[in-house]
PDB file of C-alpha atoms in Angstrom:
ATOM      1  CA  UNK A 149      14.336  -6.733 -13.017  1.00  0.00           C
ATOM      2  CA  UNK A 150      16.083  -8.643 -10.911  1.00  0.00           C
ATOM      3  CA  UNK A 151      16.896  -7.119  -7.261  1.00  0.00           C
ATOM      4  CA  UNK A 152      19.902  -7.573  -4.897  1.00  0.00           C
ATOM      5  CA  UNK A 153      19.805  -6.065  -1.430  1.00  0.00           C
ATOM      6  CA  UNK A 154      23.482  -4.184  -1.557  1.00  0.00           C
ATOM      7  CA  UNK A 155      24.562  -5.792   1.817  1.00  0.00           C
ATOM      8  CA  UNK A 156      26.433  -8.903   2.177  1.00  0.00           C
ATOM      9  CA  UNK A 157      28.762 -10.899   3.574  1.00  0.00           C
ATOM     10  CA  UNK A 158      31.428 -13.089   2.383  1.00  0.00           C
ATOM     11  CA  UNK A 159      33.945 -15.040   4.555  1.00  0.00           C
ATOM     12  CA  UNK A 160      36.490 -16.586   3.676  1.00  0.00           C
ATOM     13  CA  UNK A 161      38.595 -18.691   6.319  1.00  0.00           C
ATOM     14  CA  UNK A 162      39.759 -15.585   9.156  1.00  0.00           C
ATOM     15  CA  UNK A 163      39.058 -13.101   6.257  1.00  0.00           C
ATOM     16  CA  UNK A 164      35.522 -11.060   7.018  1.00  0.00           C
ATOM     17  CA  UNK A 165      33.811  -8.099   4.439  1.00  0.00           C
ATOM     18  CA  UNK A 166      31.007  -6.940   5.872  1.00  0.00           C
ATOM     19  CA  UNK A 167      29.504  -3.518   5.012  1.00  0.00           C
ATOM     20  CA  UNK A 168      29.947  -0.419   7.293  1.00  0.00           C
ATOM     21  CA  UNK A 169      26.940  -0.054   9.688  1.00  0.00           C
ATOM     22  CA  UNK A 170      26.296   2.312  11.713  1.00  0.00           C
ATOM     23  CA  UNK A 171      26.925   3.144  15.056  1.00  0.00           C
ATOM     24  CA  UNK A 172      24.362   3.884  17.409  1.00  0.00           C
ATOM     25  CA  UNK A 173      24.109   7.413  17.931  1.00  0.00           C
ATOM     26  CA  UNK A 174      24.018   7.768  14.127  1.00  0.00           C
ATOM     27  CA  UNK A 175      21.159   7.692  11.781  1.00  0.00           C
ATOM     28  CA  UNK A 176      20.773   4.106  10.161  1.00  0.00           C
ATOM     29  CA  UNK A 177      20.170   3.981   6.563  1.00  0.00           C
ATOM     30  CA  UNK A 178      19.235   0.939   4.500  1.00  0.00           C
ATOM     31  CA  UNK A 179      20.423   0.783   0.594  1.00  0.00           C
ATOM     32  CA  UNK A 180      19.016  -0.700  -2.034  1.00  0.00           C
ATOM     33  CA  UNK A 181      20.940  -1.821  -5.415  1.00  0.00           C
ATOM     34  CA  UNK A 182      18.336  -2.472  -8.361  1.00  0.00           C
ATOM     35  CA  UNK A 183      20.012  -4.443 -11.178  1.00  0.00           C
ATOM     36  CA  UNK A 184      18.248  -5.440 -14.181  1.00  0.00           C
ATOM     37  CA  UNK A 185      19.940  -8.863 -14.658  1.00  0.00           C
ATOM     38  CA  UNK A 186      21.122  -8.450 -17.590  1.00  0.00           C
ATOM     39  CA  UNK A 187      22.963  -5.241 -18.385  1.00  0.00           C
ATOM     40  CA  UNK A 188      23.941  -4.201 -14.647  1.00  0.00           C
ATOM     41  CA  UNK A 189      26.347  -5.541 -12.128  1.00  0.00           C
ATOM     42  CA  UNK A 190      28.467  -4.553  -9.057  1.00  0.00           C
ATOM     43  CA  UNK A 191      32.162  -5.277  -9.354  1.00  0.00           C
ATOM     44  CA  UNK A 192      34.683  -5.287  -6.590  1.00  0.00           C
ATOM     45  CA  UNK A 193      38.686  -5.209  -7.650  1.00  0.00           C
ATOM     46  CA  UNK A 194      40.670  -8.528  -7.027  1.00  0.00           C
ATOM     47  CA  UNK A 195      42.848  -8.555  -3.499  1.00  0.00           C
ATOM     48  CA  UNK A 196      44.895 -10.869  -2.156  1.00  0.00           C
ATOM     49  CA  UNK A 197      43.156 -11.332   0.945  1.00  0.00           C
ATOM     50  CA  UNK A 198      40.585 -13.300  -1.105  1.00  0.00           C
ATOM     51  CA  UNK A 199      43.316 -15.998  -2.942  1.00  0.00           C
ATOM     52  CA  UNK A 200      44.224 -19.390  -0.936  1.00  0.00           C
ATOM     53  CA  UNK A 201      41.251 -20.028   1.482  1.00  0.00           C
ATOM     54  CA  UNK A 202      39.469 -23.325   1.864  1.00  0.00           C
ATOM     55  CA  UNK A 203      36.292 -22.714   3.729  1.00  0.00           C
ATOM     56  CA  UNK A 204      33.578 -20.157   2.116  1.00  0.00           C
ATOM     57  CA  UNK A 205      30.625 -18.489   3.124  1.00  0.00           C
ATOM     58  CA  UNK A 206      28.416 -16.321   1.031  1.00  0.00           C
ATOM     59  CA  UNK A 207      25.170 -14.810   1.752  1.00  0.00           C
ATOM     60  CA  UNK A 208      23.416 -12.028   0.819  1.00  0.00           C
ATOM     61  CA  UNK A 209      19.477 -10.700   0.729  1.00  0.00           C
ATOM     62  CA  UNK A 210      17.805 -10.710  -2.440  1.00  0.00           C
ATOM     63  CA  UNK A 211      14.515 -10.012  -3.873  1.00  0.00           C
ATOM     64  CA  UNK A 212      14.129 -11.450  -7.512  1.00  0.00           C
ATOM     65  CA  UNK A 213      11.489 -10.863 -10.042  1.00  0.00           C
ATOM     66  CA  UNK A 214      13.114 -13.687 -12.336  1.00  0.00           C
ATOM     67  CA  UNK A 215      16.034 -16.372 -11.790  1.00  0.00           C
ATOM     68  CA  UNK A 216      16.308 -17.549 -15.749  1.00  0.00           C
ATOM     69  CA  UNK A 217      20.384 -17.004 -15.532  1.00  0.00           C
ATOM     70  CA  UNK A 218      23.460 -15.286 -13.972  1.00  0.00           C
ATOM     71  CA  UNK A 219      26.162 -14.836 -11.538  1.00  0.00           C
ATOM     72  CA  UNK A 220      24.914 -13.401  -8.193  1.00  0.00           C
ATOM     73  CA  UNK A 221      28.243 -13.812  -6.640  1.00  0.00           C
ATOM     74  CA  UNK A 222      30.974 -15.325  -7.793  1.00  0.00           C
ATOM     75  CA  UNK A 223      35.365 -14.871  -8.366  1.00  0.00           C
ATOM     76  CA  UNK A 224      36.236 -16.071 -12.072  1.00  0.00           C
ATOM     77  CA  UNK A 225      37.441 -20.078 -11.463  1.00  0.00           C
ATOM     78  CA  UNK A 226      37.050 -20.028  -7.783  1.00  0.00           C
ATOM     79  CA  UNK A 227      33.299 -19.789  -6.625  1.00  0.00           C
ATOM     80  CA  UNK A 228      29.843 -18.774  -8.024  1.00  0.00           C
ATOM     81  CA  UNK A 229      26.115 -18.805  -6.723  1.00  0.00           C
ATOM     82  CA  UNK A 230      23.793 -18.175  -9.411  1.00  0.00           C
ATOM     83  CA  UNK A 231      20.458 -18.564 -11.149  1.00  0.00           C
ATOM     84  CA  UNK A 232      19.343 -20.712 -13.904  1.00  0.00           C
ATOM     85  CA  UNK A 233      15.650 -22.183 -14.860  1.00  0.00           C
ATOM     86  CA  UNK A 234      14.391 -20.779 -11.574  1.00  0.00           C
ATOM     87  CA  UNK A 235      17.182 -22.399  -9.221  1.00  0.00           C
ATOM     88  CA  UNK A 236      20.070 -21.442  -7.140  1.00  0.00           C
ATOM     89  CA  UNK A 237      23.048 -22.854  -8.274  1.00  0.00           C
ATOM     90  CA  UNK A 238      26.893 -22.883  -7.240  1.00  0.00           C
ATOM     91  CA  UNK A 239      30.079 -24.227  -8.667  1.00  0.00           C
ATOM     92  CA  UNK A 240      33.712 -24.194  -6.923  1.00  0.00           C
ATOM     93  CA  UNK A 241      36.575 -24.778  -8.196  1.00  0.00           C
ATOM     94  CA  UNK A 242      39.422 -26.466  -6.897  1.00  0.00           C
ATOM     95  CA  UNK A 243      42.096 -29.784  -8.175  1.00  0.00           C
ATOM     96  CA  UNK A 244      39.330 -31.220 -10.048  1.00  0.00           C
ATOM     97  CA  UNK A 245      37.512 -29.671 -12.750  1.00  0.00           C
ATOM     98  CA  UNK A 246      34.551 -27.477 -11.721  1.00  0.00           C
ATOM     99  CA  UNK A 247      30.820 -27.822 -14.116  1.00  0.00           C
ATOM    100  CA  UNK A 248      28.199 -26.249 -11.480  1.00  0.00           C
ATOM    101  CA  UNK A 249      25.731 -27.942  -9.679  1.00  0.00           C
ATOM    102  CA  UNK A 250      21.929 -27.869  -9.555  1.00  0.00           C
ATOM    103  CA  UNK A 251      20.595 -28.102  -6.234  1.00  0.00           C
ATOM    104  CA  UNK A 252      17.141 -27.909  -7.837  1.00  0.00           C
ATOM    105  CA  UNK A 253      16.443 -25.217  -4.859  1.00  0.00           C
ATOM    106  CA  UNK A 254      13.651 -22.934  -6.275  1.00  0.00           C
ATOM    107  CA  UNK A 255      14.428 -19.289  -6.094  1.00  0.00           C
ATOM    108  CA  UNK A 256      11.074 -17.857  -4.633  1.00  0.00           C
ATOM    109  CA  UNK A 257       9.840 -15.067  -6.604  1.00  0.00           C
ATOM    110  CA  UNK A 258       8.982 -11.176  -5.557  1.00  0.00           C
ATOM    111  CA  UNK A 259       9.935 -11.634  -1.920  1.00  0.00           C
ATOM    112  CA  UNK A 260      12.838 -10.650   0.161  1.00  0.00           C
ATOM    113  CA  UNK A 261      14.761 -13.725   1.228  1.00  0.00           C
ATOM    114  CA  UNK A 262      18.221 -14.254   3.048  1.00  0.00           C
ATOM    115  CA  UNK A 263      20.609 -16.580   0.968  1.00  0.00           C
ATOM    116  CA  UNK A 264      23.819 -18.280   1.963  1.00  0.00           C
ATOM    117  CA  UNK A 265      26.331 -21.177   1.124  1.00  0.00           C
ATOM    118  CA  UNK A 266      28.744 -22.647   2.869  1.00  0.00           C
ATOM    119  CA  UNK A 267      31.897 -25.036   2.450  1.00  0.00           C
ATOM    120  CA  UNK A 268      34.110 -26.165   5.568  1.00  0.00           C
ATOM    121  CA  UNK A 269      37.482 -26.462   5.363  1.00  0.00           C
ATOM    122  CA  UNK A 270      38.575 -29.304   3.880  1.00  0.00           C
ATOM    123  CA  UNK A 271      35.719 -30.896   3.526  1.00  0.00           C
ATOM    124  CA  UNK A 272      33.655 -31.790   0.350  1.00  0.00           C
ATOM    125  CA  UNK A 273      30.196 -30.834   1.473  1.00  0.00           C
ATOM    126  CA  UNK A 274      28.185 -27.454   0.312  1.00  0.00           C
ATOM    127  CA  UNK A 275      25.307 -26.707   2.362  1.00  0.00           C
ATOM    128  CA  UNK A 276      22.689 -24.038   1.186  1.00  0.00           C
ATOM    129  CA  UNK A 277      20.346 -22.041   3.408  1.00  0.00           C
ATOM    130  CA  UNK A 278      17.233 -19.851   2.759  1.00  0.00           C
ATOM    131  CA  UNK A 279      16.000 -17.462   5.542  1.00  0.00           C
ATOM    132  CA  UNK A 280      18.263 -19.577   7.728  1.00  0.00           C
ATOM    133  CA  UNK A 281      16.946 -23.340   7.008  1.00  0.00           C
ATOM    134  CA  UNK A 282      19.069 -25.904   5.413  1.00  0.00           C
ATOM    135  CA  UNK A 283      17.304 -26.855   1.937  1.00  0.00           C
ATOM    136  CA  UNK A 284      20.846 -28.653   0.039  1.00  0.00           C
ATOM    137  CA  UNK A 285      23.483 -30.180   1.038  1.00  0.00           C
ATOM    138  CA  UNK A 286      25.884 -31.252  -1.604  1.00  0.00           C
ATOM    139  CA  UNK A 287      29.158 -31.676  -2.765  1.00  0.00           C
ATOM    140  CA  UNK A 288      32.088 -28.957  -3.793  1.00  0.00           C
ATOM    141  CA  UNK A 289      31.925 -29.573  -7.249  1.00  0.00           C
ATOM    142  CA  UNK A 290      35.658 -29.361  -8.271  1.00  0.00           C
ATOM    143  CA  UNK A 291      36.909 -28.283  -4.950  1.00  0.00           C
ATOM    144  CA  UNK A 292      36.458 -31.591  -3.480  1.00  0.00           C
ATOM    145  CA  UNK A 293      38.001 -31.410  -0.498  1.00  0.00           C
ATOM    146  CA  UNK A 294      40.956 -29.128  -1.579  1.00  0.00           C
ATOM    147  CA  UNK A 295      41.583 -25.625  -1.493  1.00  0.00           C
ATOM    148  CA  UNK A 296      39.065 -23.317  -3.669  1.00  0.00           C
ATOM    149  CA  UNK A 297      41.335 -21.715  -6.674  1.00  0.00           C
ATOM    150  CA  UNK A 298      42.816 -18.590  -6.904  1.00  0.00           C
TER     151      UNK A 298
END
């Protein structure tokens, strides 16, 4: 069963979704979202607010018991982080075609762990962290260094 801790964050250029917390006279409660990784996912309608940005972040916690394949985030032709063969994976896409590269990072098993990816403006370099170290740097697949697509 694969597990994804329900908060994260993804920014996008100005735009910022971050989950409600708490404020400090309140009581704080931490959520958990068990997916199975194969039949189960969370979905979150299309906006606007997410359609002509350049720069990307994405990061999230997650605690996997196997990374054989699948999304973990991703928008349908603009971005995706994923799994496959026990690696973490992106692909963006942008003028030039986009095919998904390998960053041979291996996705530790059965421990929590804080993800994230990130792509600078108009730039054509992808750098991926774990628990807040740099372990890839890269290029933006089909992004290049244009805007990610719609």
């Amino acid at each position: 069963m694969k597990r994804i801790f329900l908060a994260f964050c993804l920014i996008i250029s100005t735009f910022t979704f971050l989950p409600t917390s708490a404020s400090a006279d309140s009581v704080d409660i931490d959520s958990v979202l068990n997916l199975n990784g194969s039949t189960q996912w969370a979905n979150s309608t299309d906006t606007n607010s997410l359609n002509n940005f350049n720069a990307i972040s994405i990061e999230f916690w997650g605690n996997f018991s196997s990374c054989a394949s699948g999304n973990l985030v991703a928008k349908t032709s603009s971005y995706a982080l994923y799994c496959v063969s026990g690696n973490m994976d992106y692909a963006l896409g942008g003028a030039g075609s986009w095919s998904g590269v390998d960053s041979k990072v291996l996705v530790p098993l059965n421990e929590w762990h804080h993800w994230a990816l990130t792509r600078a403006a108009s730039t054509n370099q992808v750098i991926i962290y774990l628990d807040g170290q740099v372990v890839y740097t890269g290029t933006a697949d089909g992004a290049g260094t244009s805007a990610i697509t719609q």
